[in-house]
Tab-separated table of C-alpha atoms and ligand atoms in Angstrom:
chain	number	residue	atom	x	y	z
K	5	MET	CA	89.423	160.361	79.292
K	6	HIS	CA	89.051	163.813	78.468
K	7	LEU	CA	91.546	166.688	79.310
K	8	SER	CA	90.087	169.899	78.659
K	9	ALA	CA	91.824	172.841	77.377
K	10	LEU	CA	91.393	174.766	80.457
K	11	GLN	CA	93.374	172.037	82.505
K	12	VAL	CA	95.973	172.166	80.030
K	13	SER	CA	96.553	175.813	80.145
K	14	LEU	CA	96.450	175.713	83.902
K	15	ALA	CA	99.070	172.932	83.967
K	16	LEU	CA	101.319	175.099	81.759
K	17	ALA	CA	100.993	178.226	83.864
K	18	GLN	CA	102.030	176.210	87.176
K	19	THR	CA	105.358	177.019	88.739
K	20	ALA	CA	107.639	174.438	90.203
K	21	PRO	CA	108.077	174.800	93.988
K	22	PRO	CA	111.376	175.699	95.609
K	23	PHE	CA	113.976	173.030	94.823
K	24	GLY	CA	111.427	171.384	92.775
K	25	GLN	CA	112.445	169.963	89.225
K	26	CYS	CA	111.782	172.592	86.453
K	27	GLY	CA	113.362	170.797	83.540
K	28	GLY	CA	115.328	167.915	82.015
K	29	GLN	CA	115.179	165.084	79.628
K	30	GLY	CA	111.610	163.718	79.701
K	31	TRP	CA	110.272	166.364	82.032
K	32	THR	CA	106.616	167.406	81.165
K	33	GLY	CA	105.921	169.467	84.493
K	34	ALA	CA	106.318	173.278	85.084
K	35	THR	CA	109.521	174.860	83.718
K	36	THR	CA	109.283	178.144	85.707
K	37	CYS	CA	110.156	178.947	89.219
K	38	GLU	CA	108.392	181.053	91.872
K	39	SER	CA	109.509	184.569	92.154
K	40	GLY	CA	112.960	184.730	93.684
K	41	TRP	CA	113.943	181.481	92.404
K	42	SER	CA	115.218	180.386	88.925
K	43	CYS	CA	115.377	177.236	87.002
K	44	VAL	CA	119.041	175.935	87.003
K	45	VAL	CA	120.325	173.138	84.940
K	46	SER	CA	122.034	170.478	87.098
K	47	ASN	CA	122.432	167.903	84.145
K	48	PRO	CA	120.601	166.928	81.009
K	49	TYR	CA	118.292	165.032	83.230
K	50	TYR	CA	117.487	167.401	85.989
K	51	SER	CA	116.860	171.071	86.352
K	52	GLN	CA	115.712	172.548	89.639
K	53	CYS	CA	114.395	175.785	91.043
K	54	LEU	CA	117.126	177.384	93.200
K	55	GLN	CA	116.955	180.661	95.192
K	56	GLY	CA	118.144	183.726	93.429
K	57	SER	CA	119.311	184.156	89.913
K	58	GLY	CA	122.117	181.996	88.653
K	59	GLY	CA	121.806	179.478	91.496
K	60	SER	CA	125.432	179.266	91.954
K	61	SER	CA	125.919	181.722	94.943
K	62	GLY	CA	124.306	181.979	97.931
K	63	THR	CA	122.102	178.937	97.624
K	64	SER	CA	121.644	176.209	100.046
K	65	THR	CA	123.258	173.753	97.512
K	66	SER	CA	126.694	175.179	98.387
K	67	THR	CA	126.861	173.294	101.778
K	68	ALA	CA	130.126	172.190	102.847
K	69	SER	CA	131.631	168.767	101.668
K	70	PRO	CA	131.182	165.884	104.087
K	71	PRO	CA	134.122	165.760	106.626
K	72	SER	CA	135.916	163.358	104.625
K	73	LEU	CA	134.984	161.205	101.515
K	74	THR	CA	135.473	157.854	103.098
K	75	GLY	CA	133.674	155.864	100.280
K	76	ILE	CA	134.616	152.478	99.154
K	77	ALA	CA	134.965	153.417	95.539
K	78	VAL	CA	138.094	151.512	95.139
K	79	THR	CA	136.683	148.288	95.917
K	80	ALA	CA	133.396	148.850	94.042
K	81	PRO	CA	131.389	146.450	96.089
K	82	THR	CA	129.204	143.855	94.460
K	83	THR	CA	126.862	143.103	97.542
K	84	PRO	CA	123.430	142.118	96.264
K	85	PRO	CA	120.220	143.559	97.548
K	86	SER	CA	118.506	141.771	100.535
K	87	LYS	CA	116.126	139.158	99.772
K	88	ASP	CA	114.239	139.606	102.962
K	89	THR	CA	112.438	142.474	101.363
K	90	GLY	CA	111.455	143.986	97.904
K	91	MET	CA	110.268	140.901	96.254
K	92	LEU	CA	107.216	142.389	95.154
K	93	PRO	CA	106.745	146.254	93.922
K	94	ALA	CA	106.249	148.514	97.109
K	95	LEU	CA	102.941	149.813	98.030
K	96	GLY	CA	102.924	153.001	100.050
K	97	TRP	CA	102.999	156.662	100.541
K	98	ASN	CA	105.672	159.291	100.027
K	99	GLY	CA	105.060	162.871	101.149
K	100	TRP	CA	107.015	164.887	98.365
K	101	ASN	CA	104.219	165.369	95.761
K	102	ALA	CA	101.689	166.555	98.570
K	103	TYR	CA	104.037	168.694	100.621
K	104	GLY	CA	107.464	169.122	99.069
K	105	CYS	CA	110.032	170.392	101.727
K	106	SER	CA	107.114	171.195	104.149
K	107	ILE	CA	107.025	167.792	105.806
K	108	SER	CA	106.668	167.192	109.407
K	109	ASP	CA	106.045	164.305	111.925
K	110	ALA	CA	102.231	165.353	111.952
K	111	LYS	CA	101.809	164.896	108.211
K	112	VAL	CA	103.821	161.745	108.238
K	113	LEU	CA	101.917	160.144	111.023
K	114	ALA	CA	98.565	161.563	109.519
K	115	ALA	CA	99.370	159.548	106.518
K	116	ALA	CA	99.961	156.463	108.521
K	117	ASN	CA	96.591	156.882	110.332
K	118	ASP	CA	94.826	157.409	106.959
K	119	PHE	CA	96.299	154.003	105.837
K	120	ILE	CA	94.364	152.437	108.636
K	121	SER	CA	91.135	154.519	108.458
K	122	LEU	CA	90.784	154.354	104.660
K	123	GLY	CA	91.454	150.695	104.529
K	124	LEU	CA	94.689	151.111	102.790
K	125	LYS	CA	96.748	149.071	105.023
K	126	ASP	CA	94.199	146.160	104.697
K	127	ALA	CA	94.394	146.475	100.807
K	128	GLY	CA	98.304	146.031	101.281
K	129	TYR	CA	99.847	149.383	101.515
K	130	GLU	CA	102.721	149.350	103.865
K	131	TYR	CA	105.378	152.038	103.576
K	132	ILE	CA	105.335	155.559	104.865
K	133	ASN	CA	108.112	157.345	103.291
K	134	ILE	CA	109.640	160.599	103.992
K	135	ASP	CA	111.250	162.405	101.088
K	136	ASP	CA	113.936	165.352	101.041
K	137	CYS	CA	114.172	168.149	103.764
K	138	TRP	CA	113.850	166.154	106.828
K	139	PRO	CA	117.216	166.958	108.244
K	140	LEU	CA	119.167	169.939	109.364
K	141	MET	CA	121.644	171.431	106.795
K	142	GLU	CA	124.530	170.344	108.615
K	143	ARG	CA	125.716	167.141	110.198
K	144	ASP	CA	126.609	166.752	113.607
K	145	PRO	CA	130.125	168.130	114.011
K	146	THR	CA	131.281	165.227	116.398
K	147	THR	CA	129.625	162.220	115.028
K	148	HIS	CA	129.051	163.477	111.552
K	149	GLU	CA	125.644	161.905	111.618
K	150	ILE	CA	122.704	163.442	109.687
K	151	VAL	CA	120.613	165.191	112.167
K	152	PRO	CA	116.719	165.202	111.887
K	153	ASP	CA	115.389	168.812	112.042
K	154	PRO	CA	113.806	169.200	115.435
K	155	SER	CA	111.384	171.521	114.231
K	156	LYS	CA	109.853	169.195	111.684
K	157	PHE	CA	110.516	165.878	113.724
K	158	PRO	CA	110.609	166.829	117.315
K	159	ASN	CA	110.899	163.022	118.271
K	160	GLY	CA	113.498	162.398	115.432
K	161	ILE	CA	113.152	159.847	112.866
K	162	SER	CA	113.373	157.108	115.410
K	163	GLY	CA	110.145	158.488	117.127
K	164	VAL	CA	108.265	158.435	113.932
K	165	ALA	CA	109.403	155.055	112.928
K	166	ALA	CA	108.188	153.507	116.471
K	167	GLU	CA	104.688	155.039	115.866
K	168	VAL	CA	104.686	153.894	112.328
K	169	HIS	CA	105.867	150.545	113.402
K	170	ALA	CA	103.181	150.456	116.149
K	171	LEU	CA	100.555	150.713	113.247
K	172	GLY	CA	102.051	147.748	111.692
K	173	LEU	CA	103.578	149.771	108.830
K	174	LYS	CA	107.131	150.346	107.747
K	175	LEU	CA	109.123	153.709	107.354
K	176	GLY	CA	111.140	154.981	104.550
K	177	ILE	CA	113.668	157.771	104.342
K	178	TYR	CA	115.543	159.659	101.655
K	179	SER	CA	119.040	160.458	100.914
K	180	ASP	CA	121.179	161.332	97.960
K	181	ALA	CA	124.136	159.647	95.987
K	182	GLY	CA	125.958	163.110	95.864
K	183	THR	CA	127.376	165.578	98.388
K	184	ALA	CA	123.956	167.205	99.040
K	185	THR	CA	120.349	166.153	98.342
K	186	CYS	CA	118.407	168.007	95.721
K	187	ALA	CA	117.182	170.686	98.115
K	188	GLY	CA	120.726	171.004	99.573
K	189	TYR	CA	120.674	169.038	102.864
K	190	PRO	CA	123.425	166.519	103.549
K	191	GLY	CA	124.114	163.747	100.988
K	192	SER	CA	125.516	160.435	101.555
K	193	LEU	CA	128.438	160.097	99.114
K	194	GLY	CA	131.256	159.088	100.889
K	195	MET	CA	129.235	158.777	104.201
K	196	GLU	CA	127.414	155.349	103.264
K	197	SER	CA	128.214	153.290	106.055
K	198	LEU	CA	127.631	155.930	108.715
K	199	ASP	CA	124.415	156.960	107.151
K	200	ALA	CA	123.121	153.376	106.655
K	201	ALA	CA	124.013	152.451	110.195
K	202	THR	CA	122.325	155.670	111.266
K	203	PHE	CA	118.965	154.939	109.348
K	204	SER	CA	119.152	151.404	110.546
K	205	SER	CA	119.492	152.614	114.132
K	206	TRP	CA	116.336	154.595	113.895
K	207	GLY	CA	114.205	151.612	112.596
K	208	VAL	CA	114.158	152.605	109.021
K	209	ASP	CA	112.874	150.074	106.511
K	210	TYR	CA	113.254	151.675	103.015
K	211	LEU	CA	115.726	154.062	101.316
K	212	LYS	CA	115.079	156.265	98.238
K	213	TYR	CA	118.459	157.402	97.019
K	214	ASP	CA	118.484	160.489	94.786
K	215	ASN	CA	121.041	161.687	92.292
K	216	CYS	CA	121.771	165.480	92.865
K	217	ASN	CA	124.819	167.225	93.521
K	218	VAL	CA	127.149	164.655	92.246
K	219	PRO	CA	130.837	165.680	92.083
K	220	GLY	CA	132.267	165.849	88.421
K	221	ASN	CA	134.602	162.907	88.947
K	222	TRP	CA	131.561	160.818	90.016
K	223	THR	CA	129.524	161.408	86.828
K	224	ASP	CA	129.580	159.532	83.708
K	225	SER	CA	130.186	161.476	80.283
K	226	SER	CA	130.184	158.389	77.943
K	227	ASN	CA	129.928	154.566	78.269
K	228	PRO	CA	132.123	153.088	80.824
K	229	GLN	CA	135.197	151.551	79.355
K	230	ASP	CA	133.980	147.969	79.407
K	231	GLY	CA	130.664	148.842	78.083
K	232	ASP	CA	128.900	147.496	81.286
K	233	TRP	CA	127.053	150.263	83.093
K	234	TYR	CA	127.352	148.126	86.301
K	235	ASN	CA	130.887	149.534	86.425
K	236	SER	CA	129.874	153.080	85.699
K	237	ASN	CA	130.682	155.730	88.464
K	238	SER	CA	126.885	156.243	88.761
K	239	ALA	CA	126.369	152.591	89.362
K	240	ILE	CA	129.375	152.545	91.799
K	241	ARG	CA	127.741	155.345	93.847
K	242	TYR	CA	124.572	153.217	94.183
K	243	ARG	CA	126.540	150.034	94.774
K	244	GLN	CA	128.436	151.755	97.824
K	245	MET	CA	125.134	152.464	99.534
K	246	GLY	CA	123.744	149.176	98.679
K	247	ALA	CA	126.576	147.366	100.308
K	248	ALA	CA	126.378	149.713	103.218
K	249	LEU	CA	122.588	148.909	103.800
K	250	ALA	CA	123.458	145.238	103.437
K	251	GLU	CA	125.672	145.385	106.471
K	252	GLN	CA	122.815	146.441	108.669
K	253	SER	CA	120.740	144.178	110.837
K	254	ARG	CA	117.463	145.648	109.327
K	255	PRO	CA	116.543	144.654	105.736
K	256	PHE	CA	116.287	147.696	103.684
K	257	GLN	CA	114.165	147.991	100.602
K	258	TYR	CA	116.389	150.171	98.341
K	259	ASP	CA	115.034	152.366	95.583
K	260	LEU	CA	117.639	153.789	93.174
K	261	CYS	CA	116.252	157.318	92.291
K	262	ILE	CA	118.624	157.647	89.313
K	263	TRP	CA	116.279	159.215	86.931
K	264	GLY	CA	116.616	156.431	84.233
K	265	THR	CA	120.216	157.286	83.702
K	266	ALA	CA	123.398	154.920	83.273
K	267	GLU	CA	120.921	152.329	81.741
K	268	VAL	CA	119.952	151.351	85.234
K	269	TRP	CA	117.590	148.592	84.155
K	270	GLU	CA	120.503	146.546	83.032
K	271	TRP	CA	122.059	146.387	86.416
K	272	GLY	CA	119.527	147.778	88.931
K	273	ALA	CA	118.581	144.468	90.227
K	274	ARG	CA	121.959	143.636	91.196
K	275	VAL	CA	122.050	146.857	93.393
K	276	GLY	CA	118.606	147.471	94.749
K	277	HIS	CA	115.017	146.475	94.576
K	278	SER	CA	113.699	149.273	92.213
K	279	TRP	CA	114.850	151.934	90.156
K	280	ARG	CA	113.437	155.127	88.696
K	281	MET	CA	112.750	155.410	85.095
K	282	SER	CA	112.587	159.099	84.620
K	283	GLY	CA	112.731	162.534	86.168
K	284	ASP	CA	109.893	163.563	88.659
K	285	SER	CA	106.140	162.896	87.913
K	286	SER	CA	103.695	165.484	87.425
K	287	PRO	CA	99.966	165.575	87.756
K	288	SER	CA	99.356	165.704	83.880
K	289	TRP	CA	98.174	163.417	81.426
K	290	SER	CA	101.214	164.228	79.213
K	291	TYR	CA	103.524	162.872	81.955
K	292	LEU	CA	101.357	159.583	82.365
K	293	THR	CA	101.500	158.869	78.754
K	294	GLU	CA	105.262	159.790	78.504
K	295	ILE	CA	106.246	157.502	81.220
K	296	ILE	CA	104.066	154.767	79.976
K	297	GLY	CA	105.790	155.020	76.694
K	298	ILE	CA	109.250	155.044	78.167
K	299	ASN	CA	108.484	151.982	80.604
K	300	VAL	CA	107.030	149.909	78.027
K	301	GLN	CA	110.646	149.584	76.312
K	302	TYR	CA	111.987	148.059	79.557
K	303	LEU	CA	109.358	145.572	80.844
K	304	SER	CA	111.632	142.484	80.215
K	305	PHE	CA	113.667	143.733	83.221
K	306	VAL	CA	110.766	143.381	85.541
K	307	ASP	CA	110.381	140.492	87.927
K	308	PHE	CA	110.423	139.397	91.460
K	309	TYR	CA	112.996	141.841	93.344
K	310	ALA	CA	113.311	143.989	90.131
K	311	HIS	CA	110.937	146.757	89.586
K	312	ASN	CA	111.004	149.724	87.155
K	313	ASP	CA	109.833	152.761	89.062
K	314	MET	CA	107.522	155.096	87.207
K	315	ASP	CA	107.620	157.418	90.145
K	316	MET	CA	105.168	158.455	92.908
K	317	MET	CA	101.406	158.814	92.211
K	318	GLU	CA	99.545	161.893	91.511
K	319	ILE	CA	95.975	160.750	92.056
K	320	GLY	CA	94.573	163.392	94.231
K	321	ASN	CA	96.736	166.227	93.104
K	322	GLY	CA	94.481	167.828	90.473
K	323	GLY	CA	94.730	167.909	86.743
K	324	LEU	CA	93.615	164.519	86.098
K	325	THR	CA	90.037	163.276	85.365
K	326	VAL	CA	88.631	160.318	86.939
K	327	GLN	CA	89.332	158.172	83.774
K	328	GLU	CA	92.965	159.487	83.828
K	329	GLN	CA	93.470	158.536	87.428
K	330	ARG	CA	92.143	155.067	86.703
K	331	THR	CA	94.602	154.758	83.906
K	332	HIS	CA	97.299	156.135	86.166
K	333	PHE	CA	96.697	153.531	88.807
K	334	ALA	CA	96.210	150.576	86.214
K	335	ALA	CA	99.372	151.328	84.530
K	336	TRP	CA	101.364	151.343	87.535
K	337	ILE	CA	99.771	147.991	88.460
K	338	PHE	CA	100.140	146.297	85.159
K	339	MET	CA	103.653	147.367	84.846
K	340	LYS	CA	104.498	146.361	88.459
K	341	SER	CA	106.090	149.726	89.313
K	342	PRO	CA	106.087	150.576	92.892
K	343	ILE	CA	102.936	152.431	93.907
K	344	LEU	CA	103.802	155.521	96.473
K	345	LEU	CA	100.628	157.489	96.789
K	346	GLY	CA	101.735	161.337	96.788
K	347	THR	CA	98.897	163.255	98.050
K	348	ASP	CA	97.053	164.292	101.238
K	349	LEU	CA	95.035	161.106	101.671
K	350	SER	CA	92.360	162.528	104.099
K	351	ALA	CA	91.345	164.871	100.890
K	352	LEU	CA	90.665	161.851	98.481
K	353	ASN	CA	87.137	161.191	97.744
K	354	SER	CA	85.228	157.736	97.543
K	355	THR	CA	85.765	157.443	93.892
K	356	GLN	CA	89.528	157.890	94.302
K	357	VAL	CA	89.837	155.568	97.335
K	358	SER	CA	87.941	152.827	95.554
K	359	ILE	CA	90.662	153.240	92.444
K	360	ILE	CA	93.583	152.902	94.853
K	361	THR	CA	92.157	149.925	96.876
K	362	ASN	CA	90.708	147.992	93.871
K	363	PRO	CA	91.483	144.372	95.054
K	364	GLU	CA	91.687	142.663	91.821
K	365	LEU	CA	94.325	144.984	90.466
K	366	LEU	CA	96.100	145.109	93.703
K	367	ALA	CA	96.218	141.255	93.454
K	368	PHE	CA	97.747	141.215	89.869
K	369	HIS	CA	100.371	143.828	91.182
K	370	GLN	CA	101.306	141.696	94.341
K	371	ASP	CA	100.934	138.328	92.900
K	372	ALA	CA	103.290	136.056	94.822
K	373	THR	CA	103.730	133.223	92.176
K	374	ILE	CA	104.225	135.272	88.902
K	375	GLY	CA	106.613	138.311	88.985
K	376	THR	CA	106.394	139.612	85.465
K	377	PRO	CA	104.198	142.462	84.348
K	378	ALA	CA	101.704	142.573	81.535
K	379	THR	CA	103.293	143.262	78.380
K	380	PRO	CA	101.778	144.766	74.871
K	381	PHE	CA	100.091	142.568	72.365
K	382	SER	CA	98.619	143.358	68.995
K	383	ALA	CA	94.898	143.344	69.296
K	384	SER	CA	94.253	142.192	65.729
K	385	ALA	CA	96.079	141.961	62.540
K	386	SER	CA	94.775	145.081	61.190
K	387	MET	CA	95.055	147.159	64.319
K	388	PRO	CA	97.693	149.981	63.798
K	389	THR	CA	100.137	150.134	66.575
K	390	THR	CA	100.177	153.311	68.770
K	391	SER	CA	102.814	154.690	70.840
K	392	PRO	CA	102.533	154.038	73.920
K	393	PRO	CA	100.606	150.693	73.082
K	394	GLU	CA	97.042	150.541	74.344
K	395	TYR	CA	96.705	146.622	74.694
K	396	TYR	CA	98.563	144.683	77.318
K	397	SER	CA	98.101	141.138	78.579
K	398	GLY	CA	99.845	139.342	81.521
K	399	ALA	CA	99.782	136.038	83.360
K	400	SER	CA	98.789	135.909	87.053
K	401	SER	CA	97.796	133.185	89.284
K	402	ALA	CA	94.098	134.164	88.735
K	403	GLY	CA	94.180	133.856	85.147
K	404	VAL	CA	95.180	135.872	81.929
K	405	HIS	CA	94.679	139.503	82.334
K	406	VAL	CA	94.162	142.087	79.516
K	407	PHE	CA	94.422	145.723	80.276
K	408	ILE	CA	93.261	148.446	77.609
K	409	ILE	CA	94.104	152.004	78.034
K	410	ASN	CA	92.954	154.988	75.939
K	411	THR	CA	95.791	157.245	75.023
K	412	SER	CA	93.984	158.981	71.968
K	413	SER	CA	92.465	162.453	72.241
K	414	ALA	CA	89.001	161.315	71.109
K	415	ALA	CA	86.586	158.816	72.548
K	416	ALA	CA	87.383	155.403	71.099
K	417	THR	CA	85.894	151.982	70.908
K	418	LYS	CA	88.599	149.198	71.806
K	419	THR	CA	88.394	145.761	70.278
K	420	PHE	CA	90.651	142.771	70.217
K	421	THR	CA	90.662	139.210	69.072
K	422	PHE	CA	90.703	136.557	71.850
K	423	ALA	CA	93.205	134.570	69.700
K	424	ASN	CA	95.699	137.373	69.822
K	425	VAL	CA	96.081	137.271	73.675
K	426	PRO	CA	99.167	135.736	74.565
K	427	GLY	CA	98.427	132.645	76.993
K	428	LEU	CA	94.688	132.195	76.157
K	429	THR	CA	94.641	128.781	74.719
K	430	GLY	CA	91.959	126.992	73.110
K	431	SER	CA	88.908	128.631	71.366
K	432	GLY	CA	86.964	129.465	74.241
K	433	PRO	CA	84.344	130.224	75.251
K	434	PHE	CA	85.729	132.604	77.894
K	435	VAL	CA	84.454	134.459	80.889
K	436	VAL	CA	85.235	138.022	80.717
K	437	HIS	CA	85.587	139.667	84.081
K	438	ASP	CA	85.608	143.436	84.529
K	439	MET	CA	88.172	144.214	87.353
K	440	TRP	CA	86.977	147.652	88.049
K	441	ALA	CA	83.397	146.524	88.689
K	442	GLY	CA	84.746	143.217	90.369
K	443	GLU	CA	82.218	141.181	88.114
K	444	ASP	CA	81.915	139.098	85.085
K	445	LEU	CA	80.228	140.673	82.131
K	446	LYS	CA	76.694	139.302	81.870
K	447	TRP	CA	76.818	138.252	78.209
K	448	ASN	CA	79.403	135.554	78.802
K	449	VAL	CA	78.223	132.082	79.992
K	450	PHE	CA	80.879	129.419	79.726
K	451	SER	CA	84.191	129.259	81.620
K	452	VAL	CA	87.121	127.482	80.054
K	453	SER	CA	89.804	129.847	81.011
K	454	LYS	CA	89.291	133.386	82.818
K	455	LEU	CA	90.054	136.482	80.927
K	456	PHE	CA	90.105	139.592	83.002
K	457	CYS	CA	89.458	142.822	81.385
K	458	TYR	CA	90.124	146.252	82.342
K	459	ARG	CA	88.287	148.923	80.680
K	460	GLY	CA	89.915	152.401	80.979
O	506	LIG	C1	90.054	158.569	75.251
O	506	LIG	O1	90.816	159.667	75.823
O	506	LIG	C2	90.447	161.040	75.424
O	506	LIG	C3	91.387	162.001	75.920
O	506	LIG	O2	91.447	161.911	77.352
O	506	LIG	C4	89.056	161.293	75.812
O	506	LIG	O3	88.635	162.540	75.211
O	506	LIG	C5	88.202	160.095	75.243
O	506	LIG	O4	86.932	160.436	75.861
O	506	LIG	C6	88.509	158.788	75.796
O	506	LIG	N1	87.738	157.809	75.322
O	506	LIG	C7	87.342	156.886	76.101
O	506	LIG	C8	86.515	155.671	75.398
O	506	LIG	O5	87.493	156.841	77.351
O	507	LIG	C1	136.448	161.656	93.140
O	507	LIG	O1	137.402	162.418	94.185
O	507	LIG	C2	137.310	162.180	95.424
O	507	LIG	C3	137.978	163.013	96.071
O	507	LIG	O2	139.343	163.222	95.579
O	507	LIG	C4	137.693	160.705	95.600
O	507	LIG	O3	137.786	160.306	97.116
O	507	LIG	C5	136.912	159.588	94.921
O	507	LIG	O4	137.425	158.522	94.852
O	507	LIG	C6	136.902	160.132	93.325
O	507	LIG	N1	135.953	159.338	92.688
O	507	LIG	C7	136.078	158.601	91.536
O	507	LIG	C8	135.217	157.832	90.963
O	507	LIG	O5	137.163	158.546	91.044
O	508	LIG	C1	86.076	162.636	93.217
O	508	LIG	O1	87.012	163.530	92.494
O	508	LIG	C2	86.856	163.409	91.085
O	508	LIG	C3	87.767	164.553	90.536
O	508	LIG	O2	89.253	163.981	90.813
O	508	LIG	C4	85.486	163.773	90.633
O	508	LIG	O3	85.496	163.679	89.176
O	508	LIG	C5	84.547	162.625	91.186
O	508	LIG	O4	83.360	162.788	90.681
O	508	LIG	C6	84.588	162.784	92.757
O	508	LIG	N1	83.863	161.680	93.185
O	508	LIG	C7	82.997	161.684	94.298
O	508	LIG	C8	82.293	160.627	94.752
O	508	LIG	O5	82.834	163.001	94.852
C-alpha cells in the first residue's frame, strides 16, 4: 500500500470535530479543534474538543447530575451477558465516523436501506447503530427518562427501531458510564435500570456504552486492591449496566466502549460481548497499524461471545488507498473484531463494496464452529519479526487460513514456508486459494488440505 506525502500532511492538518477526540494515549488522529473549540484533557486516554477555551465553563458537559445516583454499586452485580446474542463479532454500521453529532432519523434509515440495496444485509450485516447526540440535553423532569431529540428523531427511537426491524435488521443505541456522554448528553451512571428499561421498551438490540465524564470517585488511579480489574470502579460501572440490560426481556448485545483501559480484555467477557481496545479510530494508515499492533497482544482473549473491538471502520472516509482499505477490512476480519461500517454507504464505490462484502473473509469472521481469531506465526526461521507482525494463520471450518499484510513503507515480496504454518499437517501438496479473487491459484494442482491465502 502506498501513502503519499500529500495524504500524510492533509491528515495532520485535519481538525477534530466538535466533541470529537483530539488526544489521548494511542491517539493518532487530529489534535487540534475547530475555531471556537479547544482540546481539553479528560483523562490520559481521552482529550476532546469542547467549546471555548479551557472547556470548564459554559460547555455542555456541565449538565446537571442525574436526579439521584441510584446505582447498585454496593452489590457490584456479577450477572453475565446474554448468550442469546453476541456469539459472533457484530457486523453493522454506526453513524459516528460519517456524521458525528449531525445524526438523524433520515441518515439512520438511509444506512438501513443501503444495507438492502448494496447487498450488505445478504452478506450478513445486521446492526444499524446510533452513536452520541441522539437525545435532548435534559432528561424528562417527571419520568427521568432520556428523551430522543424530536428535531433529529421525530418518531422517537422506537419509530426508527420499528422501521429498522421491518427491514430484518437490528438497532443499536449509545450511552455512557458517566454522568454525561462525551458530547455532554445525559449519561447512564446511576440510572442504569431506568435507561436499560427505556432502551428495551423502544426495541433496541445493542448498546455501545462509552466512558466520558466519570465522577472522580468512580475512576481507578491504580490497580484495584485485590489485583483483579473485574473489581475496579471502571468494571463495576460497566457491570451495573450489564446487570440492568440482563433484566430486560430483549437480549442486548453489549459493547464496552472503555478505550482499552482497566485491562478490560481480562474481564470483558464476564460483562459484555465486546470491548474497545483503544481511543477512537481515524482514517489513517498510522491508526490502522497502531491498533493492529495493540490488538495482536490480546488475541488469546477472543473467542465466541468475547471480542476485542478495534473500533468502527474508516473505509470510505478518505485518506486510505485501496490496498490500505483492504488491509483494514482483512485485519478486523482475522482478529474477529466487530465490524461497524462508519461511512455514508451510498458514497462507496464498487471496489469498496466488494471489499466489505467479500464472502470468504466474512465466512472466516462469522464461522459458527471456530471462535478464535488468526494469530501471528513466523514465516520462516530466518524472517525478522516485525511490529506489528505481518503473517497470521487461523483455523476455520473451511480450512487453514493465512493472512499476510504489508506494514512496511516500501513495496515488498512476502514469502513463507508451508511447514511453518500452524495447523497445516503433512507435506502437501496444498491448494492455495486467493480469498480476494475467490479462486485457487493456477499453479497448484493437488489438494491434500486447503490453504486460504490472503494477499494484501
Ligand atoms: C507495502 O506498503 C507500502 C506503504 O503503504 C507501499 O508503498 C508498498 O507498495 C506496499 N507493498 C505491497 C507489495 O503492497
Ligand atoms: C461515588 O459517590 C456517589 C455519590 O456520593 C455514590 O453514590 C457512589 O456510590 C460513589 N461511588 C463509589 C465507587 O464509591
Ligand atoms: C474506488 O475508490 C478508491 C479510492 O478509495 C479508488 O482508488 C478506486 O479506484 C475506486 N474504484 C472505482 C471502481 O471507482
